[in-house]
């Protein structure tokens, strides 16, 4: 039995996948101390699609980096799948805005990367990569190198790469922020479809309210100085989501007020 299977079998059914208890983080730099996260307590169940929304500087990236295992929190603790985090793991797939692909590897080799690290057989890796390239809508891009792909295509490959080891948690930090509006909305639809089919738990950071309302089953709104959670809202909009629906606009106004934005009356 490999470690991953053991981890899953030790996780009680019904236990939240993520549990953060009074999580706090302070950055100490030459220019002083910044309380990036005050004291955050949060649980996320398996299969939830959570968007974390808030203005720049409210600690969204810090929270994601703690969950990814890139940053060790100064206070409190976090458990994923019933275990403390000690460094990055293929159990937690990460996609960042500029989390670039390995430029010297083809798209397929990028997708296979985590599987290769885990010692999976070549044939099995190729099959998984082939299926995932299809899932992200790029069935013929396997032999291409990153420099031959558009920004949107690269992000799809990055999503496929993160999904390849079948992580129980997908951590995404403004992954579509640098893309044009059309590419962005097509990737949003793709991600909703992936979530429907594969049911990973997703924590998706954005500062775009409409994006959060298109994607999330639950919305966590954060505020800065110190970074904290100010709202935790279940998004009950039916899918596919329509930006013109009255309830969509109601939620939009509500969230905009929560983050202190003026909206047109
Ligand atoms: N490596 C760092 N060193 C010092 N301060 C940092 C560092 N990373 C983030 N911060 C500060 O911590 C706060 C939260 O940052 P961050 O988590 O990146 O927020 P967000 O992703 O919501 O914009 C900000 O005030 C930011 O300037
Ligand atoms: Mg950020």
mmCIF file with all atom_site columns, C-alpha atoms and ligand atoms in Angstrom, residues 25-29 31-37 54-65 173-174 205 207 222 224-225 227, ligand 1:
data_model
loop_
_atom_site.group_PDB
_atom_site.id
_atom_site.type_symbol
_atom_site.label_atom_id
_atom_site.label_alt_id
_atom_site.label_comp_id
_atom_site.label_asym_id
_atom_site.label_entity_id
_atom_site.label_seq_id
_atom_site.pdbx_PDB_ins_code
_atom_site.Cartn_x
_atom_site.Cartn_y
_atom_site.Cartn_z
_atom_site.occupancy
_atom_site.B_iso_or_equiv
_atom_site.pdbx_formal_charge
_atom_site.auth_seq_id
_atom_site.auth_comp_id
_atom_site.auth_asym_id
_atom_site.auth_atom_id
_atom_site.pdbx_PDB_model_num
ATOM   1  C CA  . UNK A 1 25  ? 1.023   34.677 9.669  1.00 0.00 ? 25  UNK A CA  1
ATOM   2  C CA  . UNK A 1 26  ? 3.349   37.651 9.984  1.00 0.00 ? 26  UNK A CA  1
ATOM   3  C CA  . UNK A 1 27  ? 6.019   38.617 7.474  1.00 0.00 ? 27  UNK A CA  1
ATOM   4  C CA  . UNK A 1 28  ? 9.087   40.200 8.987  1.00 0.00 ? 28  UNK A CA  1
ATOM   5  C CA  . UNK A 1 29  ? 11.020  42.163 6.426  1.00 0.00 ? 29  UNK A CA  1
ATOM   6  C CA  . UNK A 1 31  ? 10.673  47.425 6.257  1.00 0.00 ? 31  UNK A CA  1
ATOM   7  C CA  . UNK A 1 32  ? 8.765   46.108 9.264  1.00 0.00 ? 32  UNK A CA  1
ATOM   8  C CA  . UNK A 1 33  ? 6.188   43.500 10.155 1.00 0.00 ? 33  UNK A CA  1
ATOM   9  C CA  . UNK A 1 34  ? 3.035   42.778 8.178  1.00 0.00 ? 34  UNK A CA  1
ATOM   10 C CA  . UNK A 1 35  ? 0.238   40.708 9.665  1.00 0.00 ? 35  UNK A CA  1
ATOM   11 C CA  . UNK A 1 36  ? -0.775  38.930 6.473  1.00 0.00 ? 36  UNK A CA  1
ATOM   12 C CA  . UNK A 1 37  ? -3.237  36.671 8.289  1.00 0.00 ? 37  UNK A CA  1
ATOM   13 C CA  . UNK A 1 54  ? -10.808 39.915 -1.429 1.00 0.00 ? 54  UNK A CA  1
ATOM   14 C CA  . UNK A 1 55  ? -8.785  42.988 -2.291 1.00 0.00 ? 55  UNK A CA  1
ATOM   15 C CA  . UNK A 1 56  ? -5.064  42.899 -2.878 1.00 0.00 ? 56  UNK A CA  1
ATOM   16 C CA  . UNK A 1 57  ? -3.081  42.370 0.326  1.00 0.00 ? 57  UNK A CA  1
ATOM   17 C CA  . UNK A 1 58  ? -5.768  40.556 2.344  1.00 0.00 ? 58  UNK A CA  1
ATOM   18 C CA  . UNK A 1 59  ? -3.686  37.390 2.651  1.00 0.00 ? 59  UNK A CA  1
ATOM   19 C CA  . UNK A 1 60  ? -5.214  35.178 -0.058 1.00 0.00 ? 60  UNK A CA  1
ATOM   20 C CA  . UNK A 1 61  ? -1.873  34.068 -1.473 1.00 0.00 ? 61  UNK A CA  1
ATOM   21 C CA  . UNK A 1 62  ? -0.459  33.568 2.010  1.00 0.00 ? 62  UNK A CA  1
ATOM   22 C CA  . UNK A 1 63  ? -3.375  31.281 2.896  1.00 0.00 ? 63  UNK A CA  1
ATOM   23 C CA  . UNK A 1 64  ? -2.917  29.276 -0.311 1.00 0.00 ? 64  UNK A CA  1
ATOM   24 C CA  . UNK A 1 65  ? 0.841   29.054 0.167  1.00 0.00 ? 65  UNK A CA  1
ATOM   25 C CA  . UNK A 1 173 ? -4.186  31.421 -7.137 1.00 0.00 ? 173 UNK A CA  1
ATOM   26 C CA  . UNK A 1 174 ? -5.729  33.812 -9.671 1.00 0.00 ? 174 UNK A CA  1
ATOM   27 C CA  . UNK A 1 205 ? -8.397  32.673 -5.264 1.00 0.00 ? 205 UNK A CA  1
ATOM   28 C CA  . UNK A 1 207 ? -10.350 39.269 -6.818 1.00 0.00 ? 207 UNK A CA  1
ATOM   29 C CA  . UNK A 1 222 ? -11.470 38.298 3.093  1.00 0.00 ? 222 UNK A CA  1
ATOM   30 C CA  . UNK A 1 224 ? -6.934  43.147 4.909  1.00 0.00 ? 224 UNK A CA  1
ATOM   31 C CA  . UNK A 1 225 ? -5.001  44.535 7.899  1.00 0.00 ? 225 UNK A CA  1
ATOM   32 C CA  . UNK A 1 227 ? -6.089  39.428 6.759  1.00 0.00 ? 227 UNK A CA  1
HETATM 33 N N1  . LIG B 2 .   ? 7.259   37.625 1.279  1.00 0.00 ? 1   LIG B N1  1
HETATM 34 C C1  . LIG B 2 .   ? 6.686   38.674 1.869  1.00 0.00 ? 1   LIG B C1  1
HETATM 35 N N2  . LIG B 2 .   ? 7.395   39.531 2.640  1.00 0.00 ? 1   LIG B N2  1
HETATM 36 C C2  . LIG B 2 .   ? 6.812   40.583 3.243  1.00 0.00 ? 1   LIG B C2  1
HETATM 37 N N3  . LIG B 2 .   ? 5.492   40.869 3.151  1.00 0.00 ? 1   LIG B N3  1
HETATM 38 C C3  . LIG B 2 .   ? 4.736   40.058 2.395  1.00 0.00 ? 1   LIG B C3  1
HETATM 39 C C4  . LIG B 2 .   ? 5.281   38.931 1.713  1.00 0.00 ? 1   LIG B C4  1
HETATM 40 N N4  . LIG B 2 .   ? 4.268   38.308 1.040  1.00 0.00 ? 1   LIG B N4  1
HETATM 41 C C5  . LIG B 2 .   ? 3.167   39.019 1.298  1.00 0.00 ? 1   LIG B C5  1
HETATM 42 N N5  . LIG B 2 .   ? 3.426   40.073 2.114  1.00 0.00 ? 1   LIG B N5  1
HETATM 43 C C6  . LIG B 2 .   ? 2.444   41.044 2.626  1.00 0.00 ? 1   LIG B C6  1
HETATM 44 O O1  . LIG B 2 .   ? 1.437   40.312 3.299  1.00 0.00 ? 1   LIG B O1  1
HETATM 45 C C7  . LIG B 2 .   ? 0.138   40.832 3.003  1.00 0.00 ? 1   LIG B C7  1
HETATM 46 C C8  . LIG B 2 .   ? -0.715  39.767 2.384  1.00 0.00 ? 1   LIG B C8  1
HETATM 47 O O2  . LIG B 2 .   ? -0.143  39.410 1.136  1.00 0.00 ? 1   LIG B O2  1
HETATM 48 P P1  . LIG B 2 .   ? -0.761  38.306 0.174  1.00 0.00 ? 1   LIG B P1  1
HETATM 49 O O3  . LIG B 2 .   ? -0.975  37.059 0.944  1.00 0.00 ? 1   LIG B O3  1
HETATM 50 O O4  . LIG B 2 .   ? 0.110   38.229 -1.028 1.00 0.00 ? 1   LIG B O4  1
HETATM 51 O O5  . LIG B 2 .   ? -2.182  38.946 -0.187 1.00 0.00 ? 1   LIG B O5  1
HETATM 52 P P2  . LIG B 2 .   ? -3.119  38.807 -1.483 1.00 0.00 ? 1   LIG B P2  1
HETATM 53 O O6  . LIG B 2 .   ? -2.756  37.547 -2.189 1.00 0.00 ? 1   LIG B O6  1
HETATM 54 O O7  . LIG B 2 .   ? -4.500  38.807 -0.923 1.00 0.00 ? 1   LIG B O7  1
HETATM 55 O O8  . LIG B 2 .   ? -2.874  40.026 -2.325 1.00 0.00 ? 1   LIG B O8  1
HETATM 56 C C9  . LIG B 2 .   ? 0.382   42.058 2.117  1.00 0.00 ? 1   LIG B C9  1
HETATM 57 O O9  . LIG B 2 .   ? 0.408   43.192 2.936  1.00 0.00 ? 1   LIG B O9  1
HETATM 58 C C10 . LIG B 2 .   ? 1.734   41.779 1.509  1.00 0.00 ? 1   LIG B C10 1
HETATM 59 O O10 . LIG B 2 .   ? 2.391   42.982 1.185  1.00 0.00 ? 1   LIG B O10 1
#
